[in-house]
Structures are given as C-alpha cells and as structure tokens.
C-alpha atoms as an extended CHARMM CRD file, in Angstrom:
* protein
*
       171  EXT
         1         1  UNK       CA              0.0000000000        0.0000000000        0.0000000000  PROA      1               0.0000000000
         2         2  UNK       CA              1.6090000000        3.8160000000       -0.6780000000  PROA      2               0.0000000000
         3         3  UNK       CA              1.5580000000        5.8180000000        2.0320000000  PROA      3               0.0000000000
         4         4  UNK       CA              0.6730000000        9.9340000000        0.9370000000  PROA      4               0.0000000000
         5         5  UNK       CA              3.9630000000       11.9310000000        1.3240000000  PROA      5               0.0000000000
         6         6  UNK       CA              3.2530000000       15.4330000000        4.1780000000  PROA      6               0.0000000000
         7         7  UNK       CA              2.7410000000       17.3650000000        1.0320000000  PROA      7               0.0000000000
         8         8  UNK       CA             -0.3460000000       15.7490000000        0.1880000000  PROA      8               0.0000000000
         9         9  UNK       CA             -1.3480000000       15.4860000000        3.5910000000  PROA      9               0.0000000000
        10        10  UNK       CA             -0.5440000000       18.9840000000        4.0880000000  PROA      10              0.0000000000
        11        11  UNK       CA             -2.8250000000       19.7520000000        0.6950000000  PROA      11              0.0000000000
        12        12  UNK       CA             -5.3960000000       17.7410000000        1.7510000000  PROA      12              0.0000000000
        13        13  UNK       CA             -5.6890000000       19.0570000000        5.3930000000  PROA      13              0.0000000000
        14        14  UNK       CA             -6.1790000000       22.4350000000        3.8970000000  PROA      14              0.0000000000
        15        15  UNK       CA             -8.3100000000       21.6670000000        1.5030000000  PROA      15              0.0000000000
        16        16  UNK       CA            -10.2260000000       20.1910000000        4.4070000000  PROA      16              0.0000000000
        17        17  UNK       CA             -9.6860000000       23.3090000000        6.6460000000  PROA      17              0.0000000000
        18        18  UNK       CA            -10.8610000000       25.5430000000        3.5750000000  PROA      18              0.0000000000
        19        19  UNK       CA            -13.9240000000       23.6000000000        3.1230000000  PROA      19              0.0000000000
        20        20  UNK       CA            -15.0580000000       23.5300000000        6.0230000000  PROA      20              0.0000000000
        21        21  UNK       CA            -15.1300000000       27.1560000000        6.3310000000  PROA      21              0.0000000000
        22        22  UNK       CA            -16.7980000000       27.9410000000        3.4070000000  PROA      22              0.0000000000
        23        23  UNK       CA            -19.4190000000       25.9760000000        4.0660000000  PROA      23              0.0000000000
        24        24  UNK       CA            -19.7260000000       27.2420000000        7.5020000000  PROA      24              0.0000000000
        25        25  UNK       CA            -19.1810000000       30.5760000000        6.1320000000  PROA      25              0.0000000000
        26        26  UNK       CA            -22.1720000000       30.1110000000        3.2760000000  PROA      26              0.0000000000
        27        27  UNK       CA            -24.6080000000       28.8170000000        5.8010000000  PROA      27              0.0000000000
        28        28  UNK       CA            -23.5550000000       31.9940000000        7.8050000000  PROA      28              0.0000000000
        29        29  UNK       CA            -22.5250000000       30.0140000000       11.1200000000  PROA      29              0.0000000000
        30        30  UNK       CA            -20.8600000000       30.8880000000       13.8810000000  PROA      30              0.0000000000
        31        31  UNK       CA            -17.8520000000       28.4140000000       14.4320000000  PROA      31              0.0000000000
        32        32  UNK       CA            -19.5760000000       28.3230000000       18.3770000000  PROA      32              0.0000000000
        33        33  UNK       CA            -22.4680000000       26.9650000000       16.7800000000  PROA      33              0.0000000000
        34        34  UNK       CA            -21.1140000000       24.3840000000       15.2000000000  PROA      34              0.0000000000
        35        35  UNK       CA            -19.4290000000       23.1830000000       17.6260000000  PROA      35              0.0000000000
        36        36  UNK       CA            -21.9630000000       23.2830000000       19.8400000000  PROA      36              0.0000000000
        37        37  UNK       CA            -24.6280000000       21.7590000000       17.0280000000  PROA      37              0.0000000000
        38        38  UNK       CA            -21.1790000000       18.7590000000       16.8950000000  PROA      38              0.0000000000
        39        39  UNK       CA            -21.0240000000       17.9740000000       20.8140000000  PROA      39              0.0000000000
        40        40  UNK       CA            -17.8030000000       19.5950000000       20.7750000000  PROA      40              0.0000000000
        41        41  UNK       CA            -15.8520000000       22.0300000000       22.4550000000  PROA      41              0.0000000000
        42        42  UNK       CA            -14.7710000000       24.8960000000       21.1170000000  PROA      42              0.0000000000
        43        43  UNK       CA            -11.7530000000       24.4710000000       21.0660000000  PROA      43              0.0000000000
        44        44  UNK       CA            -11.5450000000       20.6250000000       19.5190000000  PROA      44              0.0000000000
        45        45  UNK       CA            -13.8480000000       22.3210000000       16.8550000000  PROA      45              0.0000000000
        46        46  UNK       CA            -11.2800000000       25.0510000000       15.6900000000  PROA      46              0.0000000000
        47        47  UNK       CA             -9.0840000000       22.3590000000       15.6930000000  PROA      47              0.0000000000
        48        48  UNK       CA            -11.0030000000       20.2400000000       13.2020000000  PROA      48              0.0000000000
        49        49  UNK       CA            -12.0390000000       23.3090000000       10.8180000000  PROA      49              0.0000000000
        50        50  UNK       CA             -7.6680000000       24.2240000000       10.8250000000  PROA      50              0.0000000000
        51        51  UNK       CA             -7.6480000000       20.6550000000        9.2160000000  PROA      51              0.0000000000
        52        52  UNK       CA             -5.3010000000       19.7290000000       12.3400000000  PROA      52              0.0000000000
        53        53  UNK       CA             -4.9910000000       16.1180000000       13.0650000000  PROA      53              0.0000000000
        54        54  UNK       CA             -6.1030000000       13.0260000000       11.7670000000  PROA      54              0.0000000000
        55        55  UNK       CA             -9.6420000000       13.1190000000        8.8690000000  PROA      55              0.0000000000
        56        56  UNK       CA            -12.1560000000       12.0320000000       11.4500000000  PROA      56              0.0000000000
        57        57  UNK       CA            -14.7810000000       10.5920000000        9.1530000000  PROA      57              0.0000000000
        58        58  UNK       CA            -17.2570000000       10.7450000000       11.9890000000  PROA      58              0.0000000000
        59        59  UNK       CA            -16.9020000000       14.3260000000       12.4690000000  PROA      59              0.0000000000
        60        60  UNK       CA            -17.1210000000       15.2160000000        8.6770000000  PROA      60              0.0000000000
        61        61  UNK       CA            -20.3910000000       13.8830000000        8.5460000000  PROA      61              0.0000000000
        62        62  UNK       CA            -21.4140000000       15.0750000000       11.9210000000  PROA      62              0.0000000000
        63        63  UNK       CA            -20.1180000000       18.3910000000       10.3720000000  PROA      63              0.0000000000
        64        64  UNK       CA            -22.3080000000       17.8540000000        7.3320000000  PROA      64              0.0000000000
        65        65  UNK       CA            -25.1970000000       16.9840000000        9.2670000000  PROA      65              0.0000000000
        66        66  UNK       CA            -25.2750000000       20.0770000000       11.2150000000  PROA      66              0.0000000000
        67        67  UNK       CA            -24.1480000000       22.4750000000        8.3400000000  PROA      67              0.0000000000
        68        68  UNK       CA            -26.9090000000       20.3530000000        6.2970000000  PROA      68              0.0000000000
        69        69  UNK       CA            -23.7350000000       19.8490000000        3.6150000000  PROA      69              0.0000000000
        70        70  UNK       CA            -22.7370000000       16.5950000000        1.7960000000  PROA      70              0.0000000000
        71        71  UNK       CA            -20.2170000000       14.9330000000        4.0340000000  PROA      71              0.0000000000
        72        72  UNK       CA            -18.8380000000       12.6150000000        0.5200000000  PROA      72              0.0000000000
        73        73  UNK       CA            -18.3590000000       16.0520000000       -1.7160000000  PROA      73              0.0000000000
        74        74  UNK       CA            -16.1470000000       17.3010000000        1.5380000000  PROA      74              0.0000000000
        75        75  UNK       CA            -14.4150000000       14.0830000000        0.8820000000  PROA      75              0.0000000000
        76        76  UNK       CA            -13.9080000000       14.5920000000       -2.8680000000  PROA      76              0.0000000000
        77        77  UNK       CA            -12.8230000000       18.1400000000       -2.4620000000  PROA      77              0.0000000000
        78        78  UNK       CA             -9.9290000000       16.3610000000       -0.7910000000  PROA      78              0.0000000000
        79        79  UNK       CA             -9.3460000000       14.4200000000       -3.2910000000  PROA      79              0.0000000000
        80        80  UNK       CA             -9.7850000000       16.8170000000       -5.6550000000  PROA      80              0.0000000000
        81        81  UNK       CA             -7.8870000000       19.7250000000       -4.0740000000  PROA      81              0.0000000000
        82        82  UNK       CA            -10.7830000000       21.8670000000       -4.2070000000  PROA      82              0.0000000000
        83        83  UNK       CA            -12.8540000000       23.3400000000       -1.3940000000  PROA      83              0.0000000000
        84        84  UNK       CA            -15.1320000000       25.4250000000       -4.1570000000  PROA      84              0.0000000000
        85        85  UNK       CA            -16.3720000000       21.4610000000       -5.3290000000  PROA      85              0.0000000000
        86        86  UNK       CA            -17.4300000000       20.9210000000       -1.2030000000  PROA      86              0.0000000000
        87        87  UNK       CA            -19.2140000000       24.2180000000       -1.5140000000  PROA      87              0.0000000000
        88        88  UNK       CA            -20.6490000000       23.7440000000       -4.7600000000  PROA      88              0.0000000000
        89        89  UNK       CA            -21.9300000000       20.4960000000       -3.7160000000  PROA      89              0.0000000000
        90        90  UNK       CA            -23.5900000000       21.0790000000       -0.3950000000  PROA      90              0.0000000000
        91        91  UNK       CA            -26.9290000000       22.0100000000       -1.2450000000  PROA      91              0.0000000000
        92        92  UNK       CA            -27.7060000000       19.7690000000       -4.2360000000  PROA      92              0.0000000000
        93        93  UNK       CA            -25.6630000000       16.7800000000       -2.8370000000  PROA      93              0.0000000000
        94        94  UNK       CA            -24.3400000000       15.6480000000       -6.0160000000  PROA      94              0.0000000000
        95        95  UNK       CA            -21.5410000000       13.0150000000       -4.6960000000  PROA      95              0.0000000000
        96        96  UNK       CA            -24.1540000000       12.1510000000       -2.0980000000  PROA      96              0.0000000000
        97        97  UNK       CA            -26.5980000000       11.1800000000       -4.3150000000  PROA      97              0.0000000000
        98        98  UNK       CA            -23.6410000000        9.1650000000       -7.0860000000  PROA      98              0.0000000000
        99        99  UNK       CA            -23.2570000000        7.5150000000       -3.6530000000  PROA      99              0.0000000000
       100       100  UNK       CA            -26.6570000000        6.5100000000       -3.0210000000  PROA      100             0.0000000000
       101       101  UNK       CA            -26.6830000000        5.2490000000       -6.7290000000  PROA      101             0.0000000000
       102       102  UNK       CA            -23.1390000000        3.1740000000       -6.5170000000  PROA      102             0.0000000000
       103       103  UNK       CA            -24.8400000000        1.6180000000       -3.3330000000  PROA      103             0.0000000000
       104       104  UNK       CA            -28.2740000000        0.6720000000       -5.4320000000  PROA      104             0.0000000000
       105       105  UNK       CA            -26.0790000000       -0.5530000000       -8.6020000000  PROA      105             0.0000000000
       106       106  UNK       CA            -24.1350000000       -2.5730000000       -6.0590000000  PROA      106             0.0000000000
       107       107  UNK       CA            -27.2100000000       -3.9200000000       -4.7580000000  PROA      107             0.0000000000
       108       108  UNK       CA            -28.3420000000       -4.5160000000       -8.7080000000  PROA      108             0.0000000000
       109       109  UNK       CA            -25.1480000000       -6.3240000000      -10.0960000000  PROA      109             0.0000000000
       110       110  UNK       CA            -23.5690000000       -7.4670000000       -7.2010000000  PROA      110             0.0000000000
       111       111  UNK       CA            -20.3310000000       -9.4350000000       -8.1140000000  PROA      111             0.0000000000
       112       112  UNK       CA            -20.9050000000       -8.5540000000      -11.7940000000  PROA      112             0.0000000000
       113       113  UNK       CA            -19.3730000000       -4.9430000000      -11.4110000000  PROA      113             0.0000000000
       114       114  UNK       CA            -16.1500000000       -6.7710000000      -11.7790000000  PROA      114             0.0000000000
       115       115  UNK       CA            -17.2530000000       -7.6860000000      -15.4340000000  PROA      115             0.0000000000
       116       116  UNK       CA            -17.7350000000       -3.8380000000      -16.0930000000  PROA      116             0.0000000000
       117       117  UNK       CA            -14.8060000000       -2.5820000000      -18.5790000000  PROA      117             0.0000000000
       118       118  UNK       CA            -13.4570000000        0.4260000000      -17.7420000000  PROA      118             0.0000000000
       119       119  UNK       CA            -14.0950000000        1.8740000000      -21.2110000000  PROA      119             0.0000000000
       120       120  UNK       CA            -17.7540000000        1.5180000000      -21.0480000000  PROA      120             0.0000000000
       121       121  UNK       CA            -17.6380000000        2.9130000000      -17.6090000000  PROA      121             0.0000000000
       122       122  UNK       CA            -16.2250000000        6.1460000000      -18.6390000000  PROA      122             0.0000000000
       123       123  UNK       CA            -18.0700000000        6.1270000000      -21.6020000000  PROA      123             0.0000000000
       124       124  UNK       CA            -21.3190000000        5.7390000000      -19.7300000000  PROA      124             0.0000000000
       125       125  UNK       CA            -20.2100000000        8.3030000000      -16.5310000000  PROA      125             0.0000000000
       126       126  UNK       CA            -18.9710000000       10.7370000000      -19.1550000000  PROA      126             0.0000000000
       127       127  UNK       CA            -22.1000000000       11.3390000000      -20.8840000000  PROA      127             0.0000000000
       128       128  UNK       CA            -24.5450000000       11.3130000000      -17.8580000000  PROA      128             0.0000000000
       129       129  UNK       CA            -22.4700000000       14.3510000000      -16.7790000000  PROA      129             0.0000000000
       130       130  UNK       CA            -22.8740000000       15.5940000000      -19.9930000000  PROA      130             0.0000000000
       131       131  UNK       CA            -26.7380000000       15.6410000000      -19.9050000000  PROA      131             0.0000000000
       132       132  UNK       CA            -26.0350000000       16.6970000000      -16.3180000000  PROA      132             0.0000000000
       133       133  UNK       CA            -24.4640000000       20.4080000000      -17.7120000000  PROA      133             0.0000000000
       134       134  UNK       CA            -26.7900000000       20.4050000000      -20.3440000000  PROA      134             0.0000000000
       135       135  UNK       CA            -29.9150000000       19.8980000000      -17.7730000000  PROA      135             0.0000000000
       136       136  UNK       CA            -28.3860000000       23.4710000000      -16.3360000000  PROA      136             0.0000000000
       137       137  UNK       CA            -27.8740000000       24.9410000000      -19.3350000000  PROA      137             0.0000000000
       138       138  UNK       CA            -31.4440000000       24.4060000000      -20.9390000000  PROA      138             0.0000000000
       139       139  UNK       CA            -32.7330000000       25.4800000000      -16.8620000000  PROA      139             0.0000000000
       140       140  UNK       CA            -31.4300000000       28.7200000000      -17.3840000000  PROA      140             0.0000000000
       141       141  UNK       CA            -32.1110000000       29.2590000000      -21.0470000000  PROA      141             0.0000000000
       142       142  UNK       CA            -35.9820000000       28.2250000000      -19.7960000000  PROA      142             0.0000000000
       143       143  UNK       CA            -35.8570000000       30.8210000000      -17.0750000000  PROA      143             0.0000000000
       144       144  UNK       CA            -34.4430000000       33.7550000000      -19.2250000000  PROA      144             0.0000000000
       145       145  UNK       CA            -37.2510000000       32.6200000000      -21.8050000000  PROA      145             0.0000000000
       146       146  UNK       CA            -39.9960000000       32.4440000000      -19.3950000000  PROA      146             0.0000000000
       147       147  UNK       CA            -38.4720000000       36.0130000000      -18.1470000000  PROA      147             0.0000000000
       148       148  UNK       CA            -38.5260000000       37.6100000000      -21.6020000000  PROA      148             0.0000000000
       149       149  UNK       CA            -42.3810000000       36.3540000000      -22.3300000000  PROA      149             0.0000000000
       150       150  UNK       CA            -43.6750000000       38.1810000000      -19.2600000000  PROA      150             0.0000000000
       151       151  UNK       CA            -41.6310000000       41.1690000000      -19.1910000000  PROA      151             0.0000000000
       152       152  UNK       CA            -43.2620000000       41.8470000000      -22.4720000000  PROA      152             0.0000000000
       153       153  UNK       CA            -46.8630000000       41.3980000000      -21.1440000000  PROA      153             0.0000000000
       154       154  UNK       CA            -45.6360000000       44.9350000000      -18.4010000000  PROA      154             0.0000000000
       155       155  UNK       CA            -46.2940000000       48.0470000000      -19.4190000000  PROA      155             0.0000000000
       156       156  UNK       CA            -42.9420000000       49.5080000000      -20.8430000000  PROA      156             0.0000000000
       157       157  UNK       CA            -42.7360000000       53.3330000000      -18.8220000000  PROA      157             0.0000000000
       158       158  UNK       CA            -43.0480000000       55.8310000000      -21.4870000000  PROA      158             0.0000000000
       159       159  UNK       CA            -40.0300000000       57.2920000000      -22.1110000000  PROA      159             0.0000000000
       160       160  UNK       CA            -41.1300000000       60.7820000000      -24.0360000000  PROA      160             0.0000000000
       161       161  UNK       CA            -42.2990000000       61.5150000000      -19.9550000000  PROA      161             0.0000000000
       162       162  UNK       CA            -38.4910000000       61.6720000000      -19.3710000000  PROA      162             0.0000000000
       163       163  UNK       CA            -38.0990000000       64.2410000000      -21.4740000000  PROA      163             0.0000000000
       164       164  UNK       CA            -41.1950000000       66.8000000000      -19.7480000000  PROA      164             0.0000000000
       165       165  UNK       CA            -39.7860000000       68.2430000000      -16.6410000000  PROA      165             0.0000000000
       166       166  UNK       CA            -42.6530000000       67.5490000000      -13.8240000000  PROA      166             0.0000000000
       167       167  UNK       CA            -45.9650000000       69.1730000000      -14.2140000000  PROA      167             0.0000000000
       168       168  UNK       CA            -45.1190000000       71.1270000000      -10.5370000000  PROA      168             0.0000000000
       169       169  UNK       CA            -42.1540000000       72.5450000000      -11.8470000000  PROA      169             0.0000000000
       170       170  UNK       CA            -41.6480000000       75.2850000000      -13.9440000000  PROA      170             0.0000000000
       171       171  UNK       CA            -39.8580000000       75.3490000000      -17.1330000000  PROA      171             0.0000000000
C-alpha cells in the first residue's frame, strides 16, 4: 500500500480546513455553533475546521449533518484539491446522491461490477455528466425565456415623460 507523502497530507488538510469554512461561512454560522450543534468544544472544533490532526470521518459527517452539507463532496474536495467542489456540492448533494446510486447498482449487479470494462464505464459516466451540464444549461435558457415572455406582457414606462420636466415645476 503507498503511504501519501506530508505534502499531500498537508494539501489535503487544507483543503479540508478551507472547506469547512466555506461551508460554515455560506450557511452563515458561527464556528460556536457548530461546535456546539457537533457535541464539541470549542476548542476541539477550531481544531477540526484548521484541518489539524487526523480526517475524522465521523466528524465530517457530523459536520455535514449540522451544516446540512454533503459529508462525501467534503471528501472529494480532498481528493480533488478543491474546497469550491465541497461548496458547490452542499446544497444539491451531487456526490451524495452518485453515492446513493453506486450503493443501489451494487445492490443490482452485485459481483458482476467486476465484469464492467473500464471503457464503457467512462463512456457511460462521461455522458450522464454531460446531460447533467446540459440539464443546467437548458434550466437557465428556460428561465431567461420564461423572463422575456412576461416582461413583455408589463407596461414599458413611457419614455417621451423623461423628457417633460414635472408638471409642478416650472420650465
């Protein structure tokens, strides 16, 4: 088994630290309040958030339980080397839910995962991202379209009224 040299422990314990507080941060919390919300003190809290110490897998999910985060997209910002991914994944629980699915297809195939190529697998993952970014994309086309079709139902304000000073004042 290889053992992670202190530089990527060091990059992962910040990327820890770092996502931690913006998630905190984003849900506007107090680092008392978490702590409190964890069964911790205050002090063994600050602690954690610094990324000091061993990953406590416990505590990462007792963190995202609290913070109402996804404790396996605070994971894969480690792995990643991005804190922005934890954040970006908290509220929608993305890796949370590919999770929840890996546990179901599990359940599904059992022993004949091992018969998966790894080609068709990244084939396969590949393209449901795709249709994941596209899925946003056509969201917010369908919101700026919905947008445009009602705007143009308002009253525009009459701009030759700009031009008048106001009937109280003189010219």
């Amino acid at each position: 088994m290889r053992t992670m040299g202190p530089e990527k422990r060091q990059s992962q314990s910040a990327t820890l630290s770092a996502s931690l507080r913006l998630i905190r941060t984003h849900r506007r919390m107090r680092t008392i309040d978490v702590a409190d919300a964890m069964g911790m003190r205050l002090r063994t809290y600050e602690l954690f958030e610094a990324g000091k110490g061993k990953v406590h897998h416990e505590r990462i999910h007792r963190f995202a339980r609290v913070t109402d985060s996804d404790p396996y997209a605070i994971f894969t910002a480690m792995a990643l080397g991005s804190p922005e991914f934890a954040l970006r994944a908290a509220d929608n629980k993305l890796v949370e839910i590919l999770v929840v699915a890996l546990h179901a297809l599990d359940d599904d195939m059992g022993d004949g995962i091992a018969e998966l190529d790894g080609r068709t697998i990244i084939n396969t993952v590949t393209r449901a991202f795709r249709e994941l970014a596209m899925q946003a994309v056509r969201r917010d086309e369908a919101a700026r379209i919905w947008l445009q079709q009602r705007l143009e139902k308002l009253v525009p304000p009459d701009m030759s009224d700009e031009d008048e000073p106001p009937a109280d004042q003189a010219p």
